[in-house]
Structures are given as C-alpha cells and as structure tokens.
Amino acid sequence: MKLLLHVCCGPCLAAFDEYFKQKGIQYSGYFYNPNIHPYLENTRRMRTFMEYAAGLGLETIVDPQFDLATWENKLGSLSDSERCAYCYKRRIEACAKTAAANGFTHFTTTLLISPYQDHDMLRETGMRAGEKFRVEFYYHDFRELYRHGQDIAREAGIYRQKYCGCIYSYNDSRFREKIKWD
Ligand code: SF4
C-alpha cells in the first residue's frame, strides 16, 4: 500500500503518523485547504504542517491555494451542512485525483479524526471520490485517536487552531477572542 494522506492541520497529522507507523503503512502528506481563512491562518496551518512533516521525514505535496472568494460569494447562501459538503468534496476529490496521478494506491483524510466533522458525510465523500478517480479510499474511524493527537500536539508545542477553517466557522468560534494574529 502506498497512501496519500490529506492533512488539514499539524495536530491531526501527529496521531495519523503514529497510527500508520504502527500498521507499517507507507504514506505521504498532502496539504490542500483553500477553505482556511483568513490568509494568515491559511499560511500558519500550512507552515505548521510543513515543519512537523519535515521533522517526521515525511514526503509532502503542498498546494497552497487560498479561496476566500468562493466561500464568500458562492457558498454564502448555503446552509452549514451544504457548505461543509462542498468543502469536503473539494478537498477530498483533490486528494484522490493527486493520489491517482502520482502512483498512490490509497488515499484518506485527517478530517476523519475530528468528532466535530460530519463523519458519515466524510466517509461517503471519500468512497465516491475513490470510485471517481479509481484509487482506494482508506477508511477507519479515527475519532478514537482525537484526544491522543491533541495531547501529542500540546506536548510538542504544535499550533492548535481554534476554529474549523472557513470565515463562517471563524465568526462562530467561541474561542474567537483568544485567536491571535501577530
Ligand atoms: S465549517 Fe469547516 S468543513 Fe465546513 S465549510 Fe467551513 S471549513 Fe469547511
């Protein structure tokens, strides 16, 4: 198995890395998260990913796309669920497509670790993307590792974000006052 892992942030990568090493799964990291706003936060999470991946000796593919315009203009009138469906599909399909184009046999996403995401929707999106791009979606319920990943990140001093990513989740974040921009 040769797997491409879509990574949304550093803390989630930490738990996946442990899991894949225990299973003997060879993998590379893929960063593509145009949903993360504002730009400063997007680059902060990308930089965190790249630094942590470098420390692990992980091969990476990085697409630094930033797309506030789509979320503001095209997705503004959608419900939260509809917006997340678009967001999952865009990122997961990009991972599947990149995996297929680069000789990977499998792909998956660190979003599967989060108890705050729509897990069933993620699984279905991954399965459909796998069929579309003819590369196998690696599914496991990684939510059992969420707390452990947060603990590793805290101990390692990895940046832990306080909202999901898009401008709407930022506006709704109960930790908004604690978010620093310097
Ligand atoms: S809440 Fe998260 S998953 Fe949903 S659209 Fe915003 S960034 Fe994407």
PDB file of C-alpha atoms and ligand atoms in Angstrom:
ATOM      1  CA  MET A   1       0.000   0.000   0.000  1.00  0.00           C
ATOM      2  CA  LYS A   2       1.178   3.498  -0.840  1.00  0.00           C
ATOM      3  CA  LEU A   3      -1.115   6.095   0.668  1.00  0.00           C
ATOM      4  CA  LEU A   4      -1.628   9.832   0.218  1.00  0.00           C
ATOM      5  CA  LEU A   5      -2.929  11.494   3.364  1.00  0.00           C
ATOM      6  CA  HIS A   6      -4.837  14.738   3.052  1.00  0.00           C
ATOM      7  CA  VAL A   7      -3.796  16.777   6.094  1.00  0.00           C
ATOM      8  CA  CYS A   8      -5.892  19.621   7.449  1.00  0.00           C
ATOM      9  CA  CYS A   9      -3.512  20.605  10.260  1.00  0.00           C
ATOM     10  CA  GLY A  10      -0.469  19.597  12.333  1.00  0.00           C
ATOM     11  CA  PRO A  11      -2.159  18.116  15.422  1.00  0.00           C
ATOM     12  CA  CYS A  12      -4.202  15.675  13.321  1.00  0.00           C
ATOM     13  CA  LEU A  13      -1.099  14.594  11.416  1.00  0.00           C
ATOM     14  CA  ALA A  14       0.619  13.634  14.688  1.00  0.00           C
ATOM     15  CA  ALA A  15      -1.938  10.950  15.543  1.00  0.00           C
ATOM     16  CA  PHE A  16      -2.111   9.597  11.988  1.00  0.00           C
ATOM     17  CA  ASP A  17       1.660   9.305  11.820  1.00  0.00           C
ATOM     18  CA  GLU A  18       1.697   7.115  14.915  1.00  0.00           C
ATOM     19  CA  TYR A  19      -1.164   5.002  13.602  1.00  0.00           C
ATOM     20  CA  PHE A  20       0.400   4.435  10.158  1.00  0.00           C
ATOM     21  CA  LYS A  21       3.797   3.601  11.637  1.00  0.00           C
ATOM     22  CA  GLN A  22       2.221   1.005  13.922  1.00  0.00           C
ATOM     23  CA  LYS A  23       0.450  -0.517  10.919  1.00  0.00           C
ATOM     24  CA  GLY A  24       3.551  -0.369   8.697  1.00  0.00           C
ATOM     25  CA  ILE A  25       1.738   1.815   6.156  1.00  0.00           C
ATOM     26  CA  GLN A  26       3.923   3.927   3.866  1.00  0.00           C
ATOM     27  CA  TYR A  27       2.369   7.339   3.312  1.00  0.00           C
ATOM     28  CA  SER A  28       2.971  10.907   2.131  1.00  0.00           C
ATOM     29  CA  GLY A  29       1.273  14.083   3.312  1.00  0.00           C
ATOM     30  CA  TYR A  30      -0.880  16.302   1.109  1.00  0.00           C
ATOM     31  CA  PHE A  31      -1.862  19.842   2.075  1.00  0.00           C
ATOM     32  CA  TYR A  32      -4.720  21.415   0.152  1.00  0.00           C
ATOM     33  CA  ASN A  33      -7.090  23.512   2.225  1.00  0.00           C
ATOM     34  CA  PRO A  34      -8.381  26.540   0.285  1.00  0.00           C
ATOM     35  CA  ASN A  35     -11.177  26.751   2.867  1.00  0.00           C
ATOM     36  CA  ILE A  36      -8.899  28.117   5.589  1.00  0.00           C
ATOM     37  CA  HIS A  37      -9.425  31.862   6.080  1.00  0.00           C
ATOM     38  CA  PRO A  38      -8.068  34.439   6.520  1.00  0.00           C
ATOM     39  CA  TYR A  39      -4.833  34.165   4.566  1.00  0.00           C
ATOM     40  CA  LEU A  40      -2.683  34.490   7.675  1.00  0.00           C
ATOM     41  CA  GLU A  41      -4.379  31.469   9.232  1.00  0.00           C
ATOM     42  CA  ASN A  42      -4.059  29.508   5.995  1.00  0.00           C
ATOM     43  CA  THR A  43      -0.302  30.070   5.844  1.00  0.00           C
ATOM     44  CA  ARG A  44       0.036  29.436   9.583  1.00  0.00           C
ATOM     45  CA  ARG A  45      -1.570  25.981   9.321  1.00  0.00           C
ATOM     46  CA  MET A  46       0.370  25.184   6.140  1.00  0.00           C
ATOM     47  CA  ARG A  47       3.649  26.184   7.769  1.00  0.00           C
ATOM     48  CA  THR A  48       2.833  24.124  10.870  1.00  0.00           C
ATOM     49  CA  PHE A  49       2.133  21.122   8.645  1.00  0.00           C
ATOM     50  CA  MET A  50       5.369  21.552   6.669  1.00  0.00           C
ATOM     51  CA  GLU A  51       7.530  21.970   9.755  1.00  0.00           C
ATOM     52  CA  TYR A  52       6.026  18.996  11.523  1.00  0.00           C
ATOM     53  CA  ALA A  53       6.199  16.839   8.385  1.00  0.00           C
ATOM     54  CA  ALA A  54       9.860  17.783   7.912  1.00  0.00           C
ATOM     55  CA  GLY A  55      10.583  16.678  11.478  1.00  0.00           C
ATOM     56  CA  LEU A  56       8.962  13.324  10.730  1.00  0.00           C
ATOM     57  CA  GLY A  57      10.953  12.986   7.495  1.00  0.00           C
ATOM     58  CA  LEU A  58       7.675  12.814   5.593  1.00  0.00           C
ATOM     59  CA  GLU A  59       7.412  13.378   1.855  1.00  0.00           C
ATOM     60  CA  THR A  60       4.824  16.025   1.082  1.00  0.00           C
ATOM     61  CA  ILE A  61       2.785  17.517  -1.729  1.00  0.00           C
ATOM     62  CA  VAL A  62       1.626  21.062  -0.997  1.00  0.00           C
ATOM     63  CA  ASP A  63      -0.938  23.083  -2.925  1.00  0.00           C
ATOM     64  CA  PRO A  64      -1.093  26.492  -1.221  1.00  0.00           C
ATOM     65  CA  GLN A  65      -4.401  27.552  -2.767  1.00  0.00           C
ATOM     66  CA  PHE A  66      -6.408  30.112  -0.790  1.00  0.00           C
ATOM     67  CA  ASP A  67     -10.001  30.750  -1.828  1.00  0.00           C
ATOM     68  CA  LEU A  68     -11.949  33.185   0.294  1.00  0.00           C
ATOM     69  CA  ALA A  69     -13.912  34.406  -2.752  1.00  0.00           C
ATOM     70  CA  THR A  70     -15.746  31.115  -3.314  1.00  0.00           C
ATOM     71  CA  TRP A  71     -16.727  30.800   0.328  1.00  0.00           C
ATOM     72  CA  GLU A  72     -17.940  34.387   0.473  1.00  0.00           C
ATOM     73  CA  ASN A  73     -19.681  34.590  -2.903  1.00  0.00           C
ATOM     74  CA  LYS A  74     -20.740  31.108  -3.980  1.00  0.00           C
ATOM     75  CA  LEU A  75     -21.306  29.471  -0.593  1.00  0.00           C
ATOM     76  CA  GLY A  76     -22.644  32.378   1.411  1.00  0.00           C
ATOM     77  CA  SER A  77     -26.319  31.492   0.909  1.00  0.00           C
ATOM     78  CA  LEU A  78     -25.897  27.786   1.719  1.00  0.00           C
ATOM     79  CA  SER A  79     -26.688  26.071   4.998  1.00  0.00           C
ATOM     80  CA  ASP A  80     -23.756  24.977   7.170  1.00  0.00           C
ATOM     81  CA  SER A  81     -24.263  21.372   6.095  1.00  0.00           C
ATOM     82  CA  GLU A  82     -24.348  22.220   2.385  1.00  0.00           C
ATOM     83  CA  ARG A  83     -21.233  24.354   2.746  1.00  0.00           C
ATOM     84  CA  CYS A  84     -19.350  21.569   4.514  1.00  0.00           C
ATOM     85  CA  ALA A  85     -20.436  19.080   1.839  1.00  0.00           C
ATOM     86  CA  TYR A  86     -18.850  21.297  -0.823  1.00  0.00           C
ATOM     87  CA  CYS A  87     -15.757  21.800   1.323  1.00  0.00           C
ATOM     88  CA  TYR A  88     -15.252  18.067   1.961  1.00  0.00           C
ATOM     89  CA  LYS A  89     -15.820  17.177  -1.691  1.00  0.00           C
ATOM     90  CA  ARG A  90     -13.412  19.770  -2.997  1.00  0.00           C
ATOM     91  CA  ARG A  91     -10.552  18.765  -0.704  1.00  0.00           C
ATOM     92  CA  ILE A  92     -11.122  15.017  -0.759  1.00  0.00           C
ATOM     93  CA  GLU A  93     -11.506  14.865  -4.534  1.00  0.00           C
ATOM     94  CA  ALA A  94      -8.316  16.901  -4.922  1.00  0.00           C
ATOM     95  CA  CYS A  95      -6.513  14.347  -2.762  1.00  0.00           C
ATOM     96  CA  ALA A  96      -7.935  11.393  -4.702  1.00  0.00           C
ATOM     97  CA  LYS A  97      -7.022  12.988  -8.018  1.00  0.00           C
ATOM     98  CA  THR A  98      -3.492  13.790  -6.848  1.00  0.00           C
ATOM     99  CA  ALA A  99      -3.080  10.282  -5.454  1.00  0.00           C
ATOM    100  CA  ALA A 100      -4.143   8.698  -8.744  1.00  0.00           C
ATOM    101  CA  ALA A 101      -1.855  10.964 -10.749  1.00  0.00           C
ATOM    102  CA  ASN A 102       1.169  10.172  -8.600  1.00  0.00           C
ATOM    103  CA  GLY A 103       1.008   6.389  -8.325  1.00  0.00           C
ATOM    104  CA  PHE A 104      -0.580   6.072  -4.878  1.00  0.00           C
ATOM    105  CA  THR A 105      -2.809   3.057  -4.294  1.00  0.00           C
ATOM    106  CA  HIS A 106      -4.843   4.629  -1.464  1.00  0.00           C
ATOM    107  CA  PHE A 107      -5.813   7.987  -0.031  1.00  0.00           C
ATOM    108  CA  THR A 108      -7.538   9.287   3.065  1.00  0.00           C
ATOM    109  CA  THR A 109      -8.003  12.448   5.126  1.00  0.00           C
ATOM    110  CA  THR A 110      -7.171  13.558   8.653  1.00  0.00           C
ATOM    111  CA  LEU A 111     -10.661  15.064   8.804  1.00  0.00           C
ATOM    112  CA  LEU A 112     -11.785  11.562   9.834  1.00  0.00           C
ATOM    113  CA  ILE A 113     -10.221  12.096  13.257  1.00  0.00           C
ATOM    114  CA  SER A 114     -12.421  15.015  14.232  1.00  0.00           C
ATOM    115  CA  PRO A 115     -15.525  14.494  16.374  1.00  0.00           C
ATOM    116  CA  TYR A 116     -16.653  17.939  15.165  1.00  0.00           C
ATOM    117  CA  GLN A 117     -16.977  16.951  11.483  1.00  0.00           C
ATOM    118  CA  ASP A 118     -19.828  15.059   9.819  1.00  0.00           C
ATOM    119  CA  HIS A 119     -18.137  11.670   9.858  1.00  0.00           C
ATOM    120  CA  ASP A 120     -20.700   9.837   7.729  1.00  0.00           C
ATOM    121  CA  MET A 121     -20.592  12.553   5.090  1.00  0.00           C
ATOM    122  CA  LEU A 122     -16.788  12.355   5.041  1.00  0.00           C
ATOM    123  CA  ARG A 123     -16.854   8.595   4.588  1.00  0.00           C
ATOM    124  CA  GLU A 124     -19.376   8.776   1.743  1.00  0.00           C
ATOM    125  CA  THR A 125     -17.449  11.591   0.058  1.00  0.00           C
ATOM    126  CA  GLY A 126     -14.247   9.588   0.282  1.00  0.00           C
ATOM    127  CA  MET A 127     -15.855   6.450  -1.145  1.00  0.00           C
ATOM    128  CA  ARG A 128     -17.320   8.393  -4.066  1.00  0.00           C
ATOM    129  CA  ALA A 129     -14.031  10.170  -4.778  1.00  0.00           C
ATOM    130  CA  GLY A 130     -12.257   6.812  -4.770  1.00  0.00           C
ATOM    131  CA  GLU A 131     -14.654   5.452  -7.369  1.00  0.00           C
ATOM    132  CA  LYS A 132     -14.391   8.597  -9.473  1.00  0.00           C
ATOM    133  CA  PHE A 133     -10.595   8.659  -9.603  1.00  0.00           C
ATOM    134  CA  ARG A 134     -10.025   4.892  -9.342  1.00  0.00           C
ATOM    135  CA  VAL A 135      -7.925   4.938  -6.205  1.00  0.00           C
ATOM    136  CA  GLU A 136      -8.944   3.243  -2.962  1.00  0.00           C
ATOM    137  CA  PHE A 137     -10.257   5.267  -0.060  1.00  0.00           C
ATOM    138  CA  TYR A 138      -8.692   4.113   3.228  1.00  0.00           C
ATOM    139  CA  TYR A 139     -11.443   4.300   5.808  1.00  0.00           C
ATOM    140  CA  HIS A 140     -11.097   3.918   9.551  1.00  0.00           C
ATOM    141  CA  ASP A 141     -12.967   5.625  12.370  1.00  0.00           C
ATOM    142  CA  PHE A 142     -10.019   7.673  13.603  1.00  0.00           C
ATOM    143  CA  ARG A 143     -12.095   9.627  16.119  1.00  0.00           C
ATOM    144  CA  GLU A 144     -10.828   7.327  18.859  1.00  0.00           C
ATOM    145  CA  LEU A 145      -7.404   8.967  18.366  1.00  0.00           C
ATOM    146  CA  TYR A 146      -8.574  12.582  18.568  1.00  0.00           C
ATOM    147  CA  ARG A 147      -7.665  13.273  22.215  1.00  0.00           C
ATOM    148  CA  HIS A 148      -4.357  11.474  21.836  1.00  0.00           C
ATOM    149  CA  GLY A 149      -3.476  13.639  18.816  1.00  0.00           C
ATOM    150  CA  GLN A 150      -4.290  16.770  20.787  1.00  0.00           C
ATOM    151  CA  ASP A 151      -2.081  15.564  23.646  1.00  0.00           C
ATOM    152  CA  ILE A 152       0.857  14.920  21.310  1.00  0.00           C
ATOM    153  CA  ALA A 153       0.401  18.372  19.761  1.00  0.00           C
ATOM    154  CA  ARG A 154       0.246  20.070  23.148  1.00  0.00           C
ATOM    155  CA  GLU A 155       3.418  18.345  24.346  1.00  0.00           C
ATOM    156  CA  ALA A 156       5.246  19.065  21.082  1.00  0.00           C
ATOM    157  CA  GLY A 157       4.123  22.698  21.052  1.00  0.00           C
ATOM    158  CA  ILE A 158       2.366  22.315  17.685  1.00  0.00           C
ATOM    159  CA  TYR A 159      -0.028  25.134  16.811  1.00  0.00           C
ATOM    160  CA  ARG A 160      -3.634  24.104  17.573  1.00  0.00           C
ATOM    161  CA  GLN A 161      -6.287  26.143  15.767  1.00  0.00           C
ATOM    162  CA  LYS A 162      -9.450  27.362  17.448  1.00  0.00           C
ATOM    163  CA  TYR A 163     -11.914  27.029  14.588  1.00  0.00           C
ATOM    164  CA  CYS A 164     -12.573  24.686  11.681  1.00  0.00           C
ATOM    165  CA  GLY A 165     -11.247  26.893   8.899  1.00  0.00           C
ATOM    166  CA  CYS A 166     -13.649  28.977   6.814  1.00  0.00           C
ATOM    167  CA  ILE A 167     -14.722  32.515   7.534  1.00  0.00           C
ATOM    168  CA  TYR A 168     -18.102  31.273   8.836  1.00  0.00           C
ATOM    169  CA  SER A 169     -16.525  28.925  11.348  1.00  0.00           C
ATOM    170  CA  TYR A 170     -14.226  31.744  12.434  1.00  0.00           C
ATOM    171  CA  ASN A 171     -17.193  34.048  13.012  1.00  0.00           C
ATOM    172  CA  ASP A 172     -18.953  31.312  15.014  1.00  0.00           C
ATOM    173  CA  SER A 173     -15.934  30.280  17.069  1.00  0.00           C
ATOM    174  CA  ARG A 174     -16.462  30.535  20.818  1.00  0.00           C
ATOM    175  CA  PHE A 175     -12.700  30.980  21.121  1.00  0.00           C
ATOM    176  CA  ARG A 176     -12.609  33.921  18.725  1.00  0.00           C
ATOM    177  CA  GLU A 177     -11.372  36.354  21.355  1.00  0.00           C
ATOM    178  CA  LYS A 178      -8.375  34.119  22.028  1.00  0.00           C
ATOM    179  CA  ILE A 179      -7.204  33.995  18.406  1.00  0.00           C
ATOM    180  CA  LYS A 180      -4.020  35.997  17.932  1.00  0.00           C
ATOM    181  CA  TRP A 181      -2.957  37.490  14.625  1.00  0.00           C
ATOM    182  CA  ASP A 182       0.557  38.634  15.472  1.00  0.00           C
TER     183      ASP A 182
HETATM  184  S1  SF4 B   1     -17.070  24.622   8.755  1.00  0.00           S
HETATM  185 FE1  SF4 B   1     -15.146  23.579   8.199  1.00  0.00          FE
HETATM  186  S2  SF4 B   1     -15.741  21.859   6.848  1.00  0.00           S
HETATM  187 FE2  SF4 B   1     -17.458  23.315   6.926  1.00  0.00          FE
HETATM  188  S3  SF4 B   1     -17.150  24.710   5.184  1.00  0.00           S
HETATM  189 FE3  SF4 B   1     -16.200  25.674   6.958  1.00  0.00          FE
HETATM  190  S4  SF4 B   1     -14.058  24.996   6.875  1.00  0.00           S
HETATM  191 FE4  SF4 B   1     -15.214  23.627   5.529  1.00  0.00          FE
END
